[in-house]
Amino acid sequence: MNNIDINSAWAAVAPILRKFDFYDIKDIVGLAGFDLEILKGLGFDANNWGNPNTSQLVSEIGDCFLSFADETKLRFLNTVIEEIFSDRYRVFSYGNEIEEPEGRKERLQYCLDRLGWQLIDNKILPIEVLDRSDLEELEPSAREELIKAATKFRDGDLSEAILSAYAAVESVIARVYRDKSLGEVDYSKSFQHRCKKALEATGVYTAIDGQLTGIEWKEGDIKVFRANLEGSLKQAAHVLQLLRNNMSNAHGSKPVIKPLVFDSIKWSQIIVRLLSEKYDV
């Protein structure tokens, strides 16, 4: 991730921040760790009494923001966003009407979408890593781990990103074992074996067969499709297991290849979706 991308996220946040009260803006950025001494000279004086210049204030903050390290930028932005979505401050929209936090969120999401970013649980994440609409259909435990994986990937903590992607699948496997009365999860078996058993128990393959039959696929094509789907998921589970063992911090610090971490999050999301029983059996 480069500075230009992160700076574009600030470009979406800044116009919303300008609509806050002058001193509320100082409070918000102060809570995000901004050095307020930099802004000490910006406030009420003989020229702006009763109408301090919020645009100048946010501009000064933005100039400093550009010099932050990437990690600091993301931490700062996420804290600022948490504050502007709270109900502790008043924000005025056009016509001097008070804008509620939900309205601020919709406007910010709209701006971020156009710049390749999105808001998930009030965290800024690149759209390419996770898609907000896909996550909304997943169960909470897996969703939380996938967001954590994407956040770690964004922040450059690649080993932990792999662990969270792996944990997302494990959390759904454990739920399937409980719901389908499969007994205790046997961790002496391979991760690949646990995935296979959980997927079969959900009936997802039968459900997909039925749907393909419903749209008049040939029986032979359905059999070939199912065999390849099962095989690809089996291999995806095996790849996740290998990445966890050889590129995560699960067994000590290991060298990591970034594109494979990105792929691990995507594979995890696919398996989690199928385990989440979104197909009609």
PDB file of C-alpha atoms in Angstrom:
ATOM      1  CA  MET A   1       0.000   0.000   0.000  1.00  0.00           C
ATOM      2  CA  ASN A   2       1.398   3.414  -0.857  1.00  0.00           C
ATOM      3  CA  ASN A   3       1.040   6.905   0.559  1.00  0.00           C
ATOM      4  CA  ILE A   4      -1.148   8.115  -2.298  1.00  0.00           C
ATOM      5  CA  ASP A   5      -3.827   5.529  -1.469  1.00  0.00           C
ATOM      6  CA  ILE A   6      -3.838   6.396   2.232  1.00  0.00           C
ATOM      7  CA  ASN A   7      -3.868  10.102   1.484  1.00  0.00           C
ATOM      8  CA  SER A   8      -6.934   9.637  -0.706  1.00  0.00           C
ATOM      9  CA  ALA A   9      -8.784   8.238   2.314  1.00  0.00           C
ATOM     10  CA  TRP A  10      -7.989  11.450   4.214  1.00  0.00           C
ATOM     11  CA  ALA A  11      -9.366  13.399   1.244  1.00  0.00           C
ATOM     12  CA  ALA A  12     -12.744  11.724   1.868  1.00  0.00           C
ATOM     13  CA  VAL A  13     -12.693  12.347   5.633  1.00  0.00           C
ATOM     14  CA  ALA A  14     -11.603  16.008   5.559  1.00  0.00           C
ATOM     15  CA  PRO A  15     -14.791  17.549   4.036  1.00  0.00           C
ATOM     16  CA  ILE A  16     -16.924  15.896   6.721  1.00  0.00           C
ATOM     17  CA  LEU A  17     -14.573  17.000   9.489  1.00  0.00           C
ATOM     18  CA  ARG A  18     -14.897  20.623   8.326  1.00  0.00           C
ATOM     19  CA  LYS A  19     -18.585  20.600   9.231  1.00  0.00           C
ATOM     20  CA  PHE A  20     -17.843  20.160  12.936  1.00  0.00           C
ATOM     21  CA  ASP A  21     -17.442  22.982  15.409  1.00  0.00           C
ATOM     22  CA  PHE A  22     -13.906  24.467  15.458  1.00  0.00           C
ATOM     23  CA  TYR A  23     -13.079  23.239  18.942  1.00  0.00           C
ATOM     24  CA  ASP A  24     -14.811  19.893  18.402  1.00  0.00           C
ATOM     25  CA  ILE A  25     -12.402  19.307  15.518  1.00  0.00           C
ATOM     26  CA  LYS A  26      -9.485  19.967  17.858  1.00  0.00           C
ATOM     27  CA  ASP A  27     -10.951  17.525  20.398  1.00  0.00           C
ATOM     28  CA  ILE A  28     -11.484  14.858  17.739  1.00  0.00           C
ATOM     29  CA  VAL A  29      -7.960  14.991  16.301  1.00  0.00           C
ATOM     30  CA  GLY A  30      -6.506  15.319  19.793  1.00  0.00           C
ATOM     31  CA  LEU A  31      -8.180  12.049  20.791  1.00  0.00           C
ATOM     32  CA  ALA A  32      -6.637  10.530  17.652  1.00  0.00           C
ATOM     33  CA  GLY A  33      -3.164  11.482  18.895  1.00  0.00           C
ATOM     34  CA  PHE A  34      -2.609  14.718  16.977  1.00  0.00           C
ATOM     35  CA  ASP A  35      -0.130  17.161  18.535  1.00  0.00           C
ATOM     36  CA  LEU A  36      -2.400  20.119  19.320  1.00  0.00           C
ATOM     37  CA  GLU A  37       0.573  22.411  19.926  1.00  0.00           C
ATOM     38  CA  ILE A  38       0.864  22.583  16.137  1.00  0.00           C
ATOM     39  CA  LEU A  39      -2.577  24.213  16.038  1.00  0.00           C
ATOM     40  CA  LYS A  40      -2.115  26.479  19.031  1.00  0.00           C
ATOM     41  CA  GLY A  41      -2.188  29.666  16.959  1.00  0.00           C
ATOM     42  CA  LEU A  42      -5.409  28.748  15.167  1.00  0.00           C
ATOM     43  CA  GLY A  43      -8.433  29.934  17.119  1.00  0.00           C
ATOM     44  CA  PHE A  44     -10.465  32.998  18.000  1.00  0.00           C
ATOM     45  CA  ASP A  45      -8.832  36.342  17.312  1.00  0.00           C
ATOM     46  CA  ALA A  46      -9.944  39.853  16.368  1.00  0.00           C
ATOM     47  CA  ASN A  47     -10.496  38.839  12.749  1.00  0.00           C
ATOM     48  CA  ASN A  48     -12.542  35.679  13.180  1.00  0.00           C
ATOM     49  CA  TRP A  49     -14.361  36.266  16.464  1.00  0.00           C
ATOM     50  CA  GLY A  50     -17.438  34.059  16.482  1.00  0.00           C
ATOM     51  CA  ASN A  51     -16.533  32.454  13.164  1.00  0.00           C
ATOM     52  CA  PRO A  52     -13.208  30.601  13.410  1.00  0.00           C
ATOM     53  CA  ASN A  53     -11.971  29.169  10.146  1.00  0.00           C
ATOM     54  CA  THR A  54     -12.589  25.409  10.251  1.00  0.00           C
ATOM     55  CA  SER A  55     -11.350  25.016   6.670  1.00  0.00           C
ATOM     56  CA  GLN A  56      -7.974  26.445   7.633  1.00  0.00           C
ATOM     57  CA  LEU A  57      -7.854  24.217  10.699  1.00  0.00           C
ATOM     58  CA  VAL A  58      -8.581  21.030   8.739  1.00  0.00           C
ATOM     59  CA  SER A  59      -6.118  22.127   6.053  1.00  0.00           C
ATOM     60  CA  GLU A  60      -3.365  22.488   8.670  1.00  0.00           C
ATOM     61  CA  ILE A  61      -4.225  19.053  10.056  1.00  0.00           C
ATOM     62  CA  GLY A  62      -4.120  17.607   6.537  1.00  0.00           C
ATOM     63  CA  ASP A  63      -0.681  19.082   5.861  1.00  0.00           C
ATOM     64  CA  CYS A  64       0.655  17.377   8.979  1.00  0.00           C
ATOM     65  CA  PHE A  65      -1.174  14.152   8.138  1.00  0.00           C
ATOM     66  CA  LEU A  66       0.785  13.851   4.879  1.00  0.00           C
ATOM     67  CA  SER A  67       4.033  13.576   6.847  1.00  0.00           C
ATOM     68  CA  PHE A  68       2.814  10.735   9.083  1.00  0.00           C
ATOM     69  CA  ALA A  69       4.069   7.185   8.607  1.00  0.00           C
ATOM     70  CA  ASP A  70       1.552   4.861   6.930  1.00  0.00           C
ATOM     71  CA  GLU A  71       0.767   3.012  10.153  1.00  0.00           C
ATOM     72  CA  THR A  72       0.192   6.306  11.983  1.00  0.00           C
ATOM     73  CA  LYS A  73      -2.055   7.576   9.192  1.00  0.00           C
ATOM     74  CA  LEU A  74      -4.339   4.566   9.402  1.00  0.00           C
ATOM     75  CA  ARG A  75      -4.527   4.633  13.185  1.00  0.00           C
ATOM     76  CA  PHE A  76      -5.263   8.364  13.109  1.00  0.00           C
ATOM     77  CA  LEU A  77      -7.963   8.021  10.444  1.00  0.00           C
ATOM     78  CA  ASN A  78      -9.733   5.160  12.190  1.00  0.00           C
ATOM     79  CA  THR A  79      -9.858   7.039  15.487  1.00  0.00           C
ATOM     80  CA  VAL A  80     -11.114  10.211  13.787  1.00  0.00           C
ATOM     81  CA  ILE A  81     -13.854   8.176  12.082  1.00  0.00           C
ATOM     82  CA  GLU A  82     -14.943   6.578  15.352  1.00  0.00           C
ATOM     83  CA  GLU A  83     -15.293  10.054  16.845  1.00  0.00           C
ATOM     84  CA  ILE A  84     -17.167  11.666  13.955  1.00  0.00           C
ATOM     85  CA  PHE A  85     -19.693   8.815  14.009  1.00  0.00           C
ATOM     86  CA  SER A  86     -20.308   9.215  17.732  1.00  0.00           C
ATOM     87  CA  ASP A  87     -23.175  11.290  19.052  1.00  0.00           C
ATOM     88  CA  ARG A  88     -20.920  13.487  21.194  1.00  0.00           C
ATOM     89  CA  TYR A  89     -20.703  16.259  18.625  1.00  0.00           C
ATOM     90  CA  ARG A  90     -23.101  18.265  16.498  1.00  0.00           C
ATOM     91  CA  VAL A  91     -22.579  18.480  12.759  1.00  0.00           C
ATOM     92  CA  PHE A  92     -24.416  20.929  10.527  1.00  0.00           C
ATOM     93  CA  SER A  93     -25.304  20.102   6.953  1.00  0.00           C
ATOM     94  CA  TYR A  94     -26.339  22.531   4.283  1.00  0.00           C
ATOM     95  CA  GLY A  95     -29.151  24.809   5.449  1.00  0.00           C
ATOM     96  CA  ASN A  96     -27.762  24.615   9.014  1.00  0.00           C
ATOM     97  CA  GLU A  97     -29.730  21.459   9.781  1.00  0.00           C
ATOM     98  CA  ILE A  98     -28.132  19.127  12.306  1.00  0.00           C
ATOM     99  CA  GLU A  99     -26.852  15.975  10.594  1.00  0.00           C
ATOM    100  CA  GLU A 100     -27.144  12.675  12.463  1.00  0.00           C
ATOM    101  CA  PRO A 101     -24.213  10.198  12.659  1.00  0.00           C
ATOM    102  CA  GLU A 102     -25.886   7.841  10.164  1.00  0.00           C
ATOM    103  CA  GLY A 103     -25.994  10.610   7.584  1.00  0.00           C
ATOM    104  CA  ARG A 104     -22.286  11.277   8.085  1.00  0.00           C
ATOM    105  CA  LYS A 105     -21.544   7.586   7.603  1.00  0.00           C
ATOM    106  CA  GLU A 106     -23.478   7.400   4.337  1.00  0.00           C
ATOM    107  CA  ARG A 107     -21.672  10.431   2.929  1.00  0.00           C
ATOM    108  CA  LEU A 108     -18.253   9.181   3.973  1.00  0.00           C
ATOM    109  CA  GLN A 109     -18.897   5.705   2.583  1.00  0.00           C
ATOM    110  CA  TYR A 110     -19.989   7.233  -0.720  1.00  0.00           C
ATOM    111  CA  CYS A 111     -16.778   9.265  -0.946  1.00  0.00           C
ATOM    112  CA  LEU A 112     -14.556   6.364   0.098  1.00  0.00           C
ATOM    113  CA  ASP A 113     -16.170   3.988  -2.402  1.00  0.00           C
ATOM    114  CA  ARG A 114     -15.101   6.200  -5.284  1.00  0.00           C
ATOM    115  CA  LEU A 115     -11.519   6.190  -4.009  1.00  0.00           C
ATOM    116  CA  GLY A 116     -11.192   2.423  -3.555  1.00  0.00           C
ATOM    117  CA  TRP A 117     -11.853   2.320   0.189  1.00  0.00           C
ATOM    118  CA  GLN A 118     -14.729   1.149   2.354  1.00  0.00           C
ATOM    119  CA  LEU A 119     -15.938   1.292   5.930  1.00  0.00           C
ATOM    120  CA  ILE A 120     -16.350  -1.983   7.790  1.00  0.00           C
ATOM    121  CA  ASP A 121     -17.102  -1.684  11.508  1.00  0.00           C
ATOM    122  CA  ASN A 122     -15.854   1.922  11.344  1.00  0.00           C
ATOM    123  CA  LYS A 123     -12.475   0.793   9.998  1.00  0.00           C
ATOM    124  CA  ILE A 124     -11.089   1.954   6.667  1.00  0.00           C
ATOM    125  CA  LEU A 125     -10.153  -1.036   4.496  1.00  0.00           C
ATOM    126  CA  PRO A 126      -9.229  -1.314   0.816  1.00  0.00           C
ATOM    127  CA  ILE A 127     -12.132  -2.656  -1.241  1.00  0.00           C
ATOM    128  CA  GLU A 128      -9.810  -5.147  -2.937  1.00  0.00           C
ATOM    129  CA  VAL A 129      -9.230  -7.107   0.294  1.00  0.00           C
ATOM    130  CA  LEU A 130     -12.806  -7.578   1.500  1.00  0.00           C
ATOM    131  CA  ASP A 131     -16.177  -6.566   0.129  1.00  0.00           C
ATOM    132  CA  ARG A 132     -18.617  -5.110   2.637  1.00  0.00           C
ATOM    133  CA  SER A 133     -21.694  -6.603   0.945  1.00  0.00           C
ATOM    134  CA  ASP A 134     -20.189 -10.106   1.067  1.00  0.00           C
ATOM    135  CA  LEU A 135     -19.333  -9.830   4.752  1.00  0.00           C
ATOM    136  CA  GLU A 136     -22.871  -8.888   5.711  1.00  0.00           C
ATOM    137  CA  GLU A 137     -24.037 -12.436   4.914  1.00  0.00           C
ATOM    138  CA  LEU A 138     -21.441 -14.191   7.073  1.00  0.00           C
ATOM    139  CA  GLU A 139     -21.871 -15.230  10.666  1.00  0.00           C
ATOM    140  CA  PRO A 140     -20.430 -12.860  13.296  1.00  0.00           C
ATOM    141  CA  SER A 141     -17.465 -14.936  14.525  1.00  0.00           C
ATOM    142  CA  ALA A 142     -16.061 -15.503  11.045  1.00  0.00           C
ATOM    143  CA  ARG A 143     -16.873 -11.961   9.991  1.00  0.00           C
ATOM    144  CA  GLU A 144     -14.880 -10.606  12.925  1.00  0.00           C
ATOM    145  CA  GLU A 145     -11.854 -12.754  12.094  1.00  0.00           C
ATOM    146  CA  LEU A 146     -11.962 -11.830   8.401  1.00  0.00           C
ATOM    147  CA  ILE A 147     -12.106  -8.123   9.238  1.00  0.00           C
ATOM    148  CA  LYS A 148      -9.161  -8.677  11.563  1.00  0.00           C
ATOM    149  CA  ALA A 149      -7.301 -10.474   8.767  1.00  0.00           C
ATOM    150  CA  ALA A 150      -7.948  -7.613   6.333  1.00  0.00           C
ATOM    151  CA  THR A 151      -6.905  -5.044   8.927  1.00  0.00           C
ATOM    152  CA  LYS A 152      -3.674  -6.907   9.655  1.00  0.00           C
ATOM    153  CA  PHE A 153      -3.003  -7.221   5.916  1.00  0.00           C
ATOM    154  CA  ARG A 154      -3.592  -3.495   5.465  1.00  0.00           C
ATOM    155  CA  ASP A 155      -1.256  -2.688   8.351  1.00  0.00           C
ATOM    156  CA  GLY A 156       1.487  -4.988   7.079  1.00  0.00           C
ATOM    157  CA  ASP A 157       1.156  -7.621   9.834  1.00  0.00           C
ATOM    158  CA  LEU A 158       1.037 -10.444   7.311  1.00  0.00           C
ATOM    159  CA  SER A 159       1.698 -13.385   9.630  1.00  0.00           C
ATOM    160  CA  GLU A 160      -1.199 -12.400  11.889  1.00  0.00           C
ATOM    161  CA  ALA A 161      -3.403 -11.862   8.822  1.00  0.00           C
ATOM    162  CA  ILE A 162      -2.920 -15.521   7.875  1.00  0.00           C
ATOM    163  CA  LEU A 163      -3.762 -16.649  11.414  1.00  0.00           C
ATOM    164  CA  SER A 164      -7.000 -14.650  11.394  1.00  0.00           C
ATOM    165  CA  ALA A 165      -8.010 -15.955   7.956  1.00  0.00           C
ATOM    166  CA  TYR A 166      -7.449 -19.494   9.215  1.00  0.00           C
ATOM    167  CA  ALA A 167      -9.321 -18.760  12.471  1.00  0.00           C
ATOM    168  CA  ALA A 168     -12.336 -17.517  10.501  1.00  0.00           C
ATOM    169  CA  VAL A 169     -12.777 -20.946   8.946  1.00  0.00           C
ATOM    170  CA  GLU A 170     -12.125 -22.778  12.216  1.00  0.00           C
ATOM    171  CA  SER A 171     -14.825 -20.752  13.978  1.00  0.00           C
ATOM    172  CA  VAL A 172     -17.463 -21.813  11.438  1.00  0.00           C
ATOM    173  CA  ILE A 173     -16.297 -25.428  11.458  1.00  0.00           C
ATOM    174  CA  ALA A 174     -16.800 -25.487  15.242  1.00  0.00           C
ATOM    175  CA  ARG A 175     -20.302 -24.064  14.835  1.00  0.00           C
ATOM    176  CA  VAL A 176     -21.213 -26.675  12.179  1.00  0.00           C
ATOM    177  CA  TYR A 177     -19.970 -29.491  14.414  1.00  0.00           C
ATOM    178  CA  ARG A 178     -22.254 -28.217  17.211  1.00  0.00           C
ATOM    179  CA  ASP A 179     -25.299 -27.590  15.049  1.00  0.00           C
ATOM    180  CA  LYS A 180     -25.054 -30.879  13.146  1.00  0.00           C
ATOM    181  CA  SER A 181     -24.289 -32.969  16.242  1.00  0.00           C
ATOM    182  CA  LEU A 182     -20.950 -34.133  14.871  1.00  0.00           C
ATOM    183  CA  GLY A 183     -19.408 -34.374  18.326  1.00  0.00           C
ATOM    184  CA  GLU A 184     -16.271 -32.606  19.473  1.00  0.00           C
ATOM    185  CA  VAL A 185     -14.011 -31.175  16.798  1.00  0.00           C
ATOM    186  CA  ASP A 186     -11.138 -33.628  16.411  1.00  0.00           C
ATOM    187  CA  TYR A 187      -8.039 -31.454  16.098  1.00  0.00           C
ATOM    188  CA  SER A 188      -5.856 -34.534  15.710  1.00  0.00           C
ATOM    189  CA  LYS A 189      -7.319 -34.713  12.200  1.00  0.00           C
ATOM    190  CA  SER A 190      -6.079 -32.349   9.525  1.00  0.00           C
ATOM    191  CA  PHE A 191      -7.658 -28.976   8.877  1.00  0.00           C
ATOM    192  CA  GLN A 192      -8.478 -30.300   5.421  1.00  0.00           C
ATOM    193  CA  HIS A 193     -10.379 -33.218   6.970  1.00  0.00           C
ATOM    194  CA  ARG A 194     -12.337 -30.925   9.310  1.00  0.00           C
ATOM    195  CA  CYS A 195     -13.328 -28.659   6.411  1.00  0.00           C
ATOM    196  CA  LYS A 196     -14.465 -31.615   4.302  1.00  0.00           C
ATOM    197  CA  LYS A 197     -16.545 -33.091   7.116  1.00  0.00           C
ATOM    198  CA  ALA A 198     -18.184 -29.748   7.933  1.00  0.00           C
ATOM    199  CA  LEU A 199     -18.971 -28.961   4.287  1.00  0.00           C
ATOM    200  CA  GLU A 200     -20.592 -32.368   3.787  1.00  0.00           C
ATOM    201  CA  ALA A 201     -22.637 -31.945   6.968  1.00  0.00           C
ATOM    202  CA  THR A 202     -24.099 -28.619   5.812  1.00  0.00           C
ATOM    203  CA  GLY A 203     -25.524 -30.259   2.676  1.00  0.00           C
ATOM    204  CA  VAL A 204     -24.115 -27.490   0.540  1.00  0.00           C
ATOM    205  CA  TYR A 205     -23.108 -29.832  -2.284  1.00  0.00           C
ATOM    206  CA  THR A 206     -26.582 -31.349  -2.467  1.00  0.00           C
ATOM    207  CA  ALA A 207     -28.081 -27.882  -2.434  1.00  0.00           C
ATOM    208  CA  ILE A 208     -25.920 -26.740  -5.338  1.00  0.00           C
ATOM    209  CA  ASP A 209     -26.746 -29.924  -7.274  1.00  0.00           C
ATOM    210  CA  GLY A 210     -30.432 -29.128  -6.822  1.00  0.00           C
ATOM    211  CA  GLN A 211     -30.038 -25.558  -7.978  1.00  0.00           C
ATOM    212  CA  LEU A 212     -28.093 -26.580 -11.080  1.00  0.00           C
ATOM    213  CA  THR A 213     -30.738 -29.190 -11.876  1.00  0.00           C
ATOM    214  CA  GLY A 214     -33.341 -26.457 -11.487  1.00  0.00           C
ATOM    215  CA  ILE A 215     -31.722 -24.399 -14.233  1.00  0.00           C
ATOM    216  CA  GLU A 216     -31.543 -27.508 -16.448  1.00  0.00           C
ATOM    217  CA  TRP A 217     -27.869 -28.390 -16.312  1.00  0.00           C
ATOM    218  CA  LYS A 218     -27.069 -31.845 -17.700  1.00  0.00           C
ATOM    219  CA  GLU A 219     -26.536 -34.522 -15.066  1.00  0.00           C
ATOM    220  CA  GLY A 220     -23.048 -35.278 -16.376  1.00  0.00           C
ATOM    221  CA  ASP A 221     -22.018 -31.617 -16.150  1.00  0.00           C
ATOM    222  CA  ILE A 222     -23.356 -31.405 -12.601  1.00  0.00           C
ATOM    223  CA  LYS A 223     -21.273 -34.423 -11.564  1.00  0.00           C
ATOM    224  CA  VAL A 224     -18.134 -32.954 -13.113  1.00  0.00           C
ATOM    225  CA  PHE A 225     -18.811 -29.564 -11.518  1.00  0.00           C
ATOM    226  CA  ARG A 226     -19.392 -31.087  -8.079  1.00  0.00           C
ATOM    227  CA  ALA A 227     -16.247 -33.210  -8.250  1.00  0.00           C
ATOM    228  CA  ASN A 228     -14.158 -30.196  -9.195  1.00  0.00           C
ATOM    229  CA  LEU A 229     -15.803 -27.956  -6.570  1.00  0.00           C
ATOM    230  CA  GLU A 230     -15.130 -30.501  -3.830  1.00  0.00           C
ATOM    231  CA  GLY A 231     -11.576 -30.949  -5.059  1.00  0.00           C
ATOM    232  CA  SER A 232     -10.851 -27.229  -5.229  1.00  0.00           C
ATOM    233  CA  LEU A 233     -12.183 -26.631  -1.706  1.00  0.00           C
ATOM    234  CA  LYS A 234     -10.129 -29.560  -0.419  1.00  0.00           C
ATOM    235  CA  GLN A 235      -7.008 -28.059  -1.974  1.00  0.00           C
ATOM    236  CA  ALA A 236      -7.866 -24.538  -0.723  1.00  0.00           C
ATOM    237  CA  ALA A 237      -8.127 -25.913   2.828  1.00  0.00           C
ATOM    238  CA  HIS A 238      -4.784 -27.661   2.401  1.00  0.00           C
ATOM    239  CA  VAL A 239      -3.178 -24.435   1.142  1.00  0.00           C
ATOM    240  CA  LEU A 240      -4.541 -22.505   4.143  1.00  0.00           C
ATOM    241  CA  GLN A 241      -3.117 -25.152   6.458  1.00  0.00           C
ATOM    242  CA  LEU A 242       0.310 -24.933   4.811  1.00  0.00           C
ATOM    243  CA  LEU A 243       0.332 -21.129   4.942  1.00  0.00           C
ATOM    244  CA  ARG A 244      -0.619 -21.151   8.618  1.00  0.00           C
ATOM    245  CA  ASN A 245       2.149 -23.635   9.407  1.00  0.00           C
ATOM    246  CA  ASN A 246       4.847 -21.992   7.305  1.00  0.00           C
ATOM    247  CA  MET A 247       4.081 -18.277   7.068  1.00  0.00           C
ATOM    248  CA  SER A 248       2.251 -17.337  10.270  1.00  0.00           C
ATOM    249  CA  ASN A 249       3.422 -16.728  13.817  1.00  0.00           C
ATOM    250  CA  ALA A 250       1.699 -19.901  14.977  1.00  0.00           C
ATOM    251  CA  HIS A 251       5.057 -21.695  15.151  1.00  0.00           C
ATOM    252  CA  GLY A 252       7.431 -18.765  15.396  1.00  0.00           C
ATOM    253  CA  SER A 253       8.209 -15.907  13.039  1.00  0.00           C
ATOM    254  CA  LYS A 254       8.535 -17.023   9.405  1.00  0.00           C
ATOM    255  CA  PRO A 255       9.213 -15.245   6.071  1.00  0.00           C
ATOM    256  CA  VAL A 256       5.973 -14.243   4.324  1.00  0.00           C
ATOM    257  CA  ILE A 257       4.988 -13.709   0.670  1.00  0.00           C
ATOM    258  CA  LYS A 258       2.415 -10.909   0.558  1.00  0.00           C
ATOM    259  CA  PRO A 259       0.350 -12.033  -2.480  1.00  0.00           C
ATOM    260  CA  LEU A 260      -0.201 -15.426  -0.849  1.00  0.00           C
ATOM    261  CA  VAL A 261      -1.517 -13.713   2.290  1.00  0.00           C
ATOM    262  CA  PHE A 262      -4.007 -11.785   0.159  1.00  0.00           C
ATOM    263  CA  ASP A 263      -5.071 -15.059  -1.494  1.00  0.00           C
ATOM    264  CA  SER A 264      -5.434 -16.779   1.887  1.00  0.00           C
ATOM    265  CA  ILE A 265      -8.015 -14.181   2.942  1.00  0.00           C
ATOM    266  CA  LYS A 266      -9.971 -14.776  -0.260  1.00  0.00           C
ATOM    267  CA  TRP A 267      -9.839 -18.577   0.096  1.00  0.00           C
ATOM    268  CA  SER A 268     -10.943 -18.295   3.696  1.00  0.00           C
ATOM    269  CA  GLN A 269     -13.881 -16.112   2.680  1.00  0.00           C
ATOM    270  CA  ILE A 270     -15.012 -18.649   0.055  1.00  0.00           C
ATOM    271  CA  ILE A 271     -14.916 -21.574   2.490  1.00  0.00           C
ATOM    272  CA  VAL A 272     -16.653 -19.558   5.210  1.00  0.00           C
ATOM    273  CA  ARG A 273     -19.430 -18.557   2.819  1.00  0.00           C
ATOM    274  CA  LEU A 274     -20.094 -22.164   1.834  1.00  0.00           C
ATOM    275  CA  LEU A 275     -20.004 -23.295   5.465  1.00  0.00           C
ATOM    276  CA  SER A 276     -22.452 -20.547   6.421  1.00  0.00           C
ATOM    277  CA  GLU A 277     -25.322 -22.525   4.863  1.00  0.00           C
ATOM    278  CA  LYS A 278     -26.619 -19.801   2.569  1.00  0.00           C
ATOM    279  CA  TYR A 279     -27.827 -22.360   0.029  1.00  0.00           C
ATOM    280  CA  ASP A 280     -31.318 -23.825   0.298  1.00  0.00           C
ATOM    281  CA  VAL A 281     -31.036 -27.554   0.912  1.00  0.00           C
TER     282      VAL A 281
END
